[in-house]
Coordinates of C-alpha atoms and ligand atoms in Angstrom, one line a residue:
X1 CA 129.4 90.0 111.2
X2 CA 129.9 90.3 115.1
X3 CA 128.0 87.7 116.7
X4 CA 127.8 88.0 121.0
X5 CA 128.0 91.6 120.8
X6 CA 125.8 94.0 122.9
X7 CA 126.3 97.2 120.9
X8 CA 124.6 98.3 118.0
X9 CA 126.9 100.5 116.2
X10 CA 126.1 103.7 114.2
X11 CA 122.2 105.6 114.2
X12 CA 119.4 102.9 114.5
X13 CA 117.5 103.0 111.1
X14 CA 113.9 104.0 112.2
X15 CA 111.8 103.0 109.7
X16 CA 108.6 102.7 111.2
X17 CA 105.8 104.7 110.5
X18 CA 105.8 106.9 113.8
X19 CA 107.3 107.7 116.2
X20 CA 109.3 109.2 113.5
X21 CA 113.5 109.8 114.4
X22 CA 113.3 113.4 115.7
X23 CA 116.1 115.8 114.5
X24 CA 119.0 116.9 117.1
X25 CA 118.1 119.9 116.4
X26 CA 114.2 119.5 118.1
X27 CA 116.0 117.1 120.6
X28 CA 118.6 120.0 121.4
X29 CA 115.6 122.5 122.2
X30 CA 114.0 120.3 124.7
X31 CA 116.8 119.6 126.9
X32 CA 116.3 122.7 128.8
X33 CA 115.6 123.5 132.0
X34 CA 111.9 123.6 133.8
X35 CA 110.1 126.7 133.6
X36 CA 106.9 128.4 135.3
X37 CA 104.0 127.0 133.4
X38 CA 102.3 129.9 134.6
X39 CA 105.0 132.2 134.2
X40 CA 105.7 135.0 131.7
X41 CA 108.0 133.0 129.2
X42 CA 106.0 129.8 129.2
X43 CA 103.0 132.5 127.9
X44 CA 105.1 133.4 125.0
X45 CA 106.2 130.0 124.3
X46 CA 102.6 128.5 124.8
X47 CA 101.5 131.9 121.9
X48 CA 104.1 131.0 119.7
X49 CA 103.2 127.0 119.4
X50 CA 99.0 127.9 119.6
X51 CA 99.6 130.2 116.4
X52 CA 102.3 128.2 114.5
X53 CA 100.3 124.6 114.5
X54 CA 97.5 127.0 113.0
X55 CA 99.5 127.5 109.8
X56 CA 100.3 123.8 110.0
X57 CA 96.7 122.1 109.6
X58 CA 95.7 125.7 107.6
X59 CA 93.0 126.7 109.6
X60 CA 92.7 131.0 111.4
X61 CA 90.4 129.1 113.8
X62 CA 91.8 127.4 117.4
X63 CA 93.5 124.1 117.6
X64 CA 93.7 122.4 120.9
X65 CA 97.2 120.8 122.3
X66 CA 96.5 117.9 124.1
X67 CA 98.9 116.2 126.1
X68 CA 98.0 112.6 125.2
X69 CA 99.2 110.5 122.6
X70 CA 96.7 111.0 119.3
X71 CA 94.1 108.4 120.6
X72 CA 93.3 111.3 123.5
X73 CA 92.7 113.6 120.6
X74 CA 90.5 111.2 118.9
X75 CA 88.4 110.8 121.9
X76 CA 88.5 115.1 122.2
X77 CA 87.2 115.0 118.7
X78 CA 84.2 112.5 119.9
X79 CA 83.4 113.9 123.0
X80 CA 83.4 117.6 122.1
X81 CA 80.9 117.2 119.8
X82 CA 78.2 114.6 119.7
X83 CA 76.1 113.1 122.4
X84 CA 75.3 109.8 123.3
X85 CA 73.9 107.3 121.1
X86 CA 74.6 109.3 117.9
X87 CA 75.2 107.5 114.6
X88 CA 78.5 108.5 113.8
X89 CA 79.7 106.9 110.0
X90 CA 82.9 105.7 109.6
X91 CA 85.3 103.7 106.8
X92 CA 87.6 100.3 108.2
X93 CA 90.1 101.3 105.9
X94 CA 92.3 99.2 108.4
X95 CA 94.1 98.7 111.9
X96 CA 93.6 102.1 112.7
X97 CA 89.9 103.5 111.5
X98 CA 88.7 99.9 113.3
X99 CA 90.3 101.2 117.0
X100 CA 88.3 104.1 116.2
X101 CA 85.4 103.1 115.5
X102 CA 86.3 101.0 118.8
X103 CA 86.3 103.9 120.7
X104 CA 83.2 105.3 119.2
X105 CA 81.3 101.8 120.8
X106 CA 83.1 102.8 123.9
X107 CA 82.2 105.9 124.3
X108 CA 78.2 105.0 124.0
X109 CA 78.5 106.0 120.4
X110 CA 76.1 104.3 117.3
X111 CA 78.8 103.4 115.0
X112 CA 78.2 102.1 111.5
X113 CA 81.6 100.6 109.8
X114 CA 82.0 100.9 105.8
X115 CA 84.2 97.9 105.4
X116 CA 87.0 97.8 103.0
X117 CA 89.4 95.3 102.1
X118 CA 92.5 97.2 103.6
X119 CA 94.0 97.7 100.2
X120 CA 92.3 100.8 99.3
X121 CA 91.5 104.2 100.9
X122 CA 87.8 106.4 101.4
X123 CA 85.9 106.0 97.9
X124 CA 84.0 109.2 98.2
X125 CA 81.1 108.1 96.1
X126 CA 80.3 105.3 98.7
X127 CA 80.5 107.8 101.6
X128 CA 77.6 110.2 99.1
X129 CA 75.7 107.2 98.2
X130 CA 75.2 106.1 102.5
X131 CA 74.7 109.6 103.6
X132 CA 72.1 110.2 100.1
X133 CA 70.0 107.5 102.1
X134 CA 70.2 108.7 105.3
X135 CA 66.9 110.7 104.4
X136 CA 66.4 111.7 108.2
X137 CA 69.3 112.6 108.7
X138 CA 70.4 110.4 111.7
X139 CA 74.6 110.2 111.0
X140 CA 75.5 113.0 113.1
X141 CA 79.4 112.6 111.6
X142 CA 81.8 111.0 109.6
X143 CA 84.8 110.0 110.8
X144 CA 87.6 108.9 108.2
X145 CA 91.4 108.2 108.4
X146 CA 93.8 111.2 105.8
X147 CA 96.2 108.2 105.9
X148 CA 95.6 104.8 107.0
X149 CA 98.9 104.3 108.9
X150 CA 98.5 100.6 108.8
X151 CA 98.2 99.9 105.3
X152 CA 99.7 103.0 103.4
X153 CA 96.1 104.1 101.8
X154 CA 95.6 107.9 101.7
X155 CA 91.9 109.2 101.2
X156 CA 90.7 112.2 99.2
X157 CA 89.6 114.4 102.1
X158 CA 88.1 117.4 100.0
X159 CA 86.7 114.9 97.8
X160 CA 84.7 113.6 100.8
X161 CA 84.0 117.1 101.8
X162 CA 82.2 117.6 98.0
X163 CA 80.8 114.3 98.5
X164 CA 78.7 115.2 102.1
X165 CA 78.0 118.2 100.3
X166 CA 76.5 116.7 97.2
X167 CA 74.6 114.5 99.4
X168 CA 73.2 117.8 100.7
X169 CA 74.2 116.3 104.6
X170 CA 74.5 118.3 107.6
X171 CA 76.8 115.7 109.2
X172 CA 79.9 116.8 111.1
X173 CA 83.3 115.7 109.5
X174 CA 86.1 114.3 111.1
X175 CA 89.5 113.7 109.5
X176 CA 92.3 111.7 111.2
X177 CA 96.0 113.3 109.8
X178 CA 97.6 112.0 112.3
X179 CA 100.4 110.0 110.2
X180 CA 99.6 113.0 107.2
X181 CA 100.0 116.4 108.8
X182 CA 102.8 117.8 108.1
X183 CA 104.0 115.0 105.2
X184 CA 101.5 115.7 102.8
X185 CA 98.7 118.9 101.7
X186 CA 96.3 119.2 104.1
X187 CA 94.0 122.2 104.4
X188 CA 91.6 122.2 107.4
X189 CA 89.9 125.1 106.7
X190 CA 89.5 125.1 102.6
X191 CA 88.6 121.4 103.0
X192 CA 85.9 122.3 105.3
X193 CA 87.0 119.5 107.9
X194 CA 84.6 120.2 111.5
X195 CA 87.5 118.6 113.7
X196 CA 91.3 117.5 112.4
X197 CA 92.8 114.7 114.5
X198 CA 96.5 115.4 114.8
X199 CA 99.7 113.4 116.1
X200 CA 103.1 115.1 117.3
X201 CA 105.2 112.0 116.7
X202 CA 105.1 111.4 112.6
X203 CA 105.4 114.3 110.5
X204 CA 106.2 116.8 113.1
X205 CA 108.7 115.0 114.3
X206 CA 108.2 115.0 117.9
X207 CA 108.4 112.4 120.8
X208 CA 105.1 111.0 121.2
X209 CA 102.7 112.8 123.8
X210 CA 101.1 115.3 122.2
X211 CA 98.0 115.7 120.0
X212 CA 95.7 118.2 117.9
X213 CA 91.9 119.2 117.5
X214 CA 91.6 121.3 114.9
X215 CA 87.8 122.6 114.9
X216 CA 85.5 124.5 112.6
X217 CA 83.2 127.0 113.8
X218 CA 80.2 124.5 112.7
X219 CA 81.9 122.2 115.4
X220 CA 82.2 124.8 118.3
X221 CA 78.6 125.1 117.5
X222 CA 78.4 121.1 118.0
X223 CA 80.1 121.3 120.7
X224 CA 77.7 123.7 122.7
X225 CA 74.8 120.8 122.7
X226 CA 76.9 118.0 122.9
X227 CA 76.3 116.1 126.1
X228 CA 78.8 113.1 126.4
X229 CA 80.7 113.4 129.2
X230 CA 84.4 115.2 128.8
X231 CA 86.7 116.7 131.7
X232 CA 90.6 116.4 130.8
X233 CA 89.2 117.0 127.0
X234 CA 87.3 119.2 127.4
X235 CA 87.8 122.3 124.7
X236 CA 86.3 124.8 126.5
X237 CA 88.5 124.8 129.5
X238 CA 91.6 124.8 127.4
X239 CA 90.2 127.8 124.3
X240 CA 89.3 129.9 127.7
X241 CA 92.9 129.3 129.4
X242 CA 94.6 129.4 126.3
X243 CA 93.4 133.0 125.0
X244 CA 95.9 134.0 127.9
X245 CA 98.7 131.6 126.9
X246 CA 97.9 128.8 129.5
X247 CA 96.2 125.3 129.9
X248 CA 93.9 124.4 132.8
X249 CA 96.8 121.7 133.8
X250 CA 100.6 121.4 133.2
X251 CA 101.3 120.6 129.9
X252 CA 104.1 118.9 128.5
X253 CA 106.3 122.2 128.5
X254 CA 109.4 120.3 126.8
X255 CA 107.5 119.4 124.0
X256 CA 105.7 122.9 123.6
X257 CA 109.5 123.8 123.2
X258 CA 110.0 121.0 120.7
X259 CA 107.3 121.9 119.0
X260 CA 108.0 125.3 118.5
X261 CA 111.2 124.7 116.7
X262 CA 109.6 121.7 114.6
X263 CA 106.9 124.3 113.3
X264 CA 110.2 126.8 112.9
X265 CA 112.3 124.0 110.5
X266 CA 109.0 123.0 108.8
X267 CA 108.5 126.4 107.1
X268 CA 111.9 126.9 106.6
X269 CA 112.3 124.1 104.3
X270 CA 108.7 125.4 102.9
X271 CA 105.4 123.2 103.6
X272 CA 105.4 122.7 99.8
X273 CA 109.3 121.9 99.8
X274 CA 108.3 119.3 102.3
X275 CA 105.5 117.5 100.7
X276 CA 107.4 117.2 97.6
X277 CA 110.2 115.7 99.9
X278 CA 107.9 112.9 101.0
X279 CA 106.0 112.4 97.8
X280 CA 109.5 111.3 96.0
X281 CA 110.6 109.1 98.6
X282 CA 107.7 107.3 98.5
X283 CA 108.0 107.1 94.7
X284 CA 111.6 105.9 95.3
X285 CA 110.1 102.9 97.9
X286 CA 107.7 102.1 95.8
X287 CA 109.9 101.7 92.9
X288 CA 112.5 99.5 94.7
X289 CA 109.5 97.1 96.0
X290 CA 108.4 96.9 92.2
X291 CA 111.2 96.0 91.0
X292 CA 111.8 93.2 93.6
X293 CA 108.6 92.3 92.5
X294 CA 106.9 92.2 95.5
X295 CA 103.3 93.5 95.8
X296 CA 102.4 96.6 97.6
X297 CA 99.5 96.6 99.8
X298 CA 97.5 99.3 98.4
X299 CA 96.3 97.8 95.0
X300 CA 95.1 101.4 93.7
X301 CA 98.2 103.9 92.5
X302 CA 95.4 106.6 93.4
X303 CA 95.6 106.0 96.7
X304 CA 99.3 105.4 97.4
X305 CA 100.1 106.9 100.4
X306 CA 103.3 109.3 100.6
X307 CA 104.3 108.4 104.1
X308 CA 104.3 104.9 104.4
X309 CA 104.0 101.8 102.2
X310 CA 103.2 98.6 102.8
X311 CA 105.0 95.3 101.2
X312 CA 103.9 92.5 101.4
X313 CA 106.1 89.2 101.0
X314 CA 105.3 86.0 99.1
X315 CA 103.5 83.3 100.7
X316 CA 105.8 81.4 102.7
X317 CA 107.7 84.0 104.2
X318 CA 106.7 85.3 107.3
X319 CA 107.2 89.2 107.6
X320 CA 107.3 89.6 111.3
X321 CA 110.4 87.3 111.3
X322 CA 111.8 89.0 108.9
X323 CA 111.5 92.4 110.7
X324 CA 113.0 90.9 113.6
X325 CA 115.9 89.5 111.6
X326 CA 116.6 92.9 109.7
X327 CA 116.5 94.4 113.4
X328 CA 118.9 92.1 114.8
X329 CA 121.1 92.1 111.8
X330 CA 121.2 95.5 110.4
X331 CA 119.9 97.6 113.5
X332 CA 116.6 98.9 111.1
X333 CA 113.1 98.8 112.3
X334 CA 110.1 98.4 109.9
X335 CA 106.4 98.3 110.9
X336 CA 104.2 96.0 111.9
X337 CA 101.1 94.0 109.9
X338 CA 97.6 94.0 111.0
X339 CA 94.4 92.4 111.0
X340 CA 93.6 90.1 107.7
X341 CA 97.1 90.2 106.4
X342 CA 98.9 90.0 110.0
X343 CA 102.3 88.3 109.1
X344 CA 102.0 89.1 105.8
X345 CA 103.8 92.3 105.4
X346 CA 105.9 94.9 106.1
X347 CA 105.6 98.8 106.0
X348 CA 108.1 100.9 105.5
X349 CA 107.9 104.6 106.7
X350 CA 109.2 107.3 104.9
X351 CA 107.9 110.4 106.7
X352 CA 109.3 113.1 109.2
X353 CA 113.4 113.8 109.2
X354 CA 113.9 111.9 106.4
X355 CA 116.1 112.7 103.5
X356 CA 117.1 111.1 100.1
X357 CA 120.3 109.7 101.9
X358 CA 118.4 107.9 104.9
X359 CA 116.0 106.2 102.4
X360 CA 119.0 104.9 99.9
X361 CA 120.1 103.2 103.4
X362 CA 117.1 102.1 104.0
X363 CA 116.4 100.9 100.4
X364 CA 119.8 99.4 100.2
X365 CA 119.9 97.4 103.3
X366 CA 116.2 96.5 103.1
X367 CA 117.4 94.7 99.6
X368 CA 119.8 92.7 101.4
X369 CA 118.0 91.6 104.2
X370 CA 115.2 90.6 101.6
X371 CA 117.8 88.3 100.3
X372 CA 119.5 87.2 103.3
X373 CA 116.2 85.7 104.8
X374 CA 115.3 84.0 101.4
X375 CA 112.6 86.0 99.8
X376 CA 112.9 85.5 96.1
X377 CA 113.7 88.6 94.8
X378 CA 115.2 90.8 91.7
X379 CA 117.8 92.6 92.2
X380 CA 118.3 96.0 91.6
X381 CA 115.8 97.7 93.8
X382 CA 117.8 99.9 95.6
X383 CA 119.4 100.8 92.4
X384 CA 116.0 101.6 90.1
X385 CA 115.4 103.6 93.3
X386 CA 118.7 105.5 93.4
X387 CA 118.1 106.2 89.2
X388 CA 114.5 108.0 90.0
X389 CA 115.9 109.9 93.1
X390 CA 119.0 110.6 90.2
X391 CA 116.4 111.8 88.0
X392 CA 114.0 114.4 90.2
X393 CA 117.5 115.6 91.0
X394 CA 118.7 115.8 87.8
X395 CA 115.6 117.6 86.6
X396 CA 115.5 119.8 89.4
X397 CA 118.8 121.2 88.8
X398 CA 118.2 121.5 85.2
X399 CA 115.1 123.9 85.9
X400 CA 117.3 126.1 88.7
X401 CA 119.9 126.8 85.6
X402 CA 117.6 127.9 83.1
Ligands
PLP501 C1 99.7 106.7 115.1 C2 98.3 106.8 114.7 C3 97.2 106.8 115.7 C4 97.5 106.6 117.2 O1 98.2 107.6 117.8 P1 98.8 107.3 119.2 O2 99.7 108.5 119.4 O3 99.5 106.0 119.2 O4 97.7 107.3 120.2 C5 96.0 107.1 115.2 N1 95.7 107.2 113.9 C6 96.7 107.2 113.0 C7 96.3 107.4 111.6 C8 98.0 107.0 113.4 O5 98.9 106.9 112.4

């Protein structure tokens, strides 16, 4: 093993859970020269991206492009709508629907936190059973996470949606996709979602910097009496500007170019192609971390998410050192852990341009450096892994010849 050396050698295994690697072929597309952001091309360009991210989150209604970093489109969900000192409901299903519910406070928001144990995602019955009380109406929204990045827990968003409805609430809904879109179904429209929350650097595969609002007309509607103060979010500005093909400021024209051709390769794998992707590597991870015989975070199968998954280590064995060992040894970057279980494990993502190949890598090498830093372990992993991904393939090519 070279010791002193200052190179890492070969393609640096990204295995966090966003910013996801981004394919040469996205990174070819925005290494191109400036153009007129009020010009005739950029128009086209601007067209092209404003319809193609509709057939992304499945909506025939507007979605805004921000450019900010998903928490600006959390904050364009917030503001757009509601007014200060509404009761907005929201689930701590970890790291990330507690910054949110953060920024609710912030924002002069009255935020009420379902707490969970971060092992689980949005139990729809609990979400019918609070907004059954709430006799008078007062919760103005809910706000929950598709995917909890930051424990691998994905929630049953049009199981919600039945949920509000059964509770007969007029309540906007808010849905958070950023580390789903794009990796797993998601249909803003049929799922009656008010506003989707969506991220440019997991599933779709872009640099960070860009983010979505997709909104309902029930939310545009919101958005006409809501009265907490917005400027660089605001949607109006941006739905008047963008009717023509332009934004009321610069926007990030590389990644609008990115973006396009991210949209472009998404569909031409097939959305459903895709999903299916995702959902068998996560199988595969999951199937390598049982058989080490390590625990996954999320303790209900139901919930398992199909982007990242969580693994926590036995007591003893600290997992942030052992990221930073993996990373200094084998060049391969895992995520972080959070909150009550900080230390305790690691995540592994498995979403954007990722293929069976890259996660047998990732699988492989993540079994030795499990054994290299001590973590009692069975071996095999990789392998049971390798003999599921085997398997779908086997299958698959079995069905094609008949
Ligand atoms: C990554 C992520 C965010 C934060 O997005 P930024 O782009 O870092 O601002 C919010 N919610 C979820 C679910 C995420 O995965």
């Amino acid at each position: 093993m070279a010791q002193n050396s200052s190179r890492q050698v070969g393609r640096h295994f990204l295995h966090i859970p966003g910013p996801t690697p981004v394919p040469d072929r996205i990174l070819r597309a925005m290494d191109t020269p400036m153009i007129d952001h009020r010009g005739p091309e950029f128009a086209k360009l601007a067209k092209r991206c404003l319809d193609g991210i509709k057939t992304i989150f499945k909506t025939t209604n507007p979605v805004i492009i921000y450019t900010a970093t998903g928490t600006g489109a959390w904050e364009g969900a917030l503001t757009n709508t509601l007014s200060s000192g509404d009761k907005v409901l929201m689930v701590e299903t970890g790291q990330f629907g507690a910054l949110w519910k953060k920024m609710a406070d912030k924002l002069g928001l009255q935020t009420e936190l379902l707490a969970t144990d971060w092992r689980t995602g949005v139990d729809p019955k609990v979400i019918e059973k609070r907004l059954s009380e709430d006799k008078k109406h007062e919760i103005k929204a809910v706000c929950v996470l598709h995917n909890e990045t930051s424990t691998g827990a994905l929630s049953p968003i049009a199981e919600i949606r039945k949920a509000i409805d059964a509770a007969g609430h007029p309540a906007l809904f808010m849905v958070d996709t950023i580390s789903s879109l794009a990796s797993t179904d998601y249909r803003h429209d049929e799922w009656g979602v008010d506003v989707t929350v969506g991220g440019a650097q997991k599933g779709l595969m872009l640099p960070p910097g860009m983010s979505f609002n997709a909104i309902s007309n029930k939310a545009l509607e919101a958005n006409k009496t809501s009265k907490l103060p917005k400027s660089f979010f605001d949607w109006q500005d941006m739905l008047n500007l963008n009717k023509s093909g332009f934004f009321p400021y610069t926007p990030a024209t590389l990644m609008l170019f990115g973006l396009d051709v991210g949209i472009t390769m998404l569909h031409e794998e097939g959305l459903d192609n895709v999903f299916a992707r995702h959902d068998r590597l996560a199988e595969a991870t999951r199937i390598a971390a049982k058989h080490w015989g390590l625990e996954i975070l999320c303790k209900d199968s139901k919930y398992y998410s199909p982007t990242v998954t969580a693994i926590l280590l036995p007591e003893g064995h600290n997992a942030d050192q052992f990221r930073a060992m993996a990373l200094e040894t084998f060049n391969i970057s895992y995520g972080a852990s959070f909150g009550p279980f900080a230390g305790k494990y690691f995540r592994i993502g498995h979403l954007g341009d990722v293929n069976d190949a890259t996660m047998m890598g990732c699988l492989a090498t993540t079994e030795v450096a499990l054994q290299l830093f001590g973590v009692p372990i069975k071996k095999g992993g990789a392998q049971a892994a390798m003999d599921y991904l085997l398997s779908q393939h086997g299958a698959a090519k079995k069905q094609a010849a008949e």
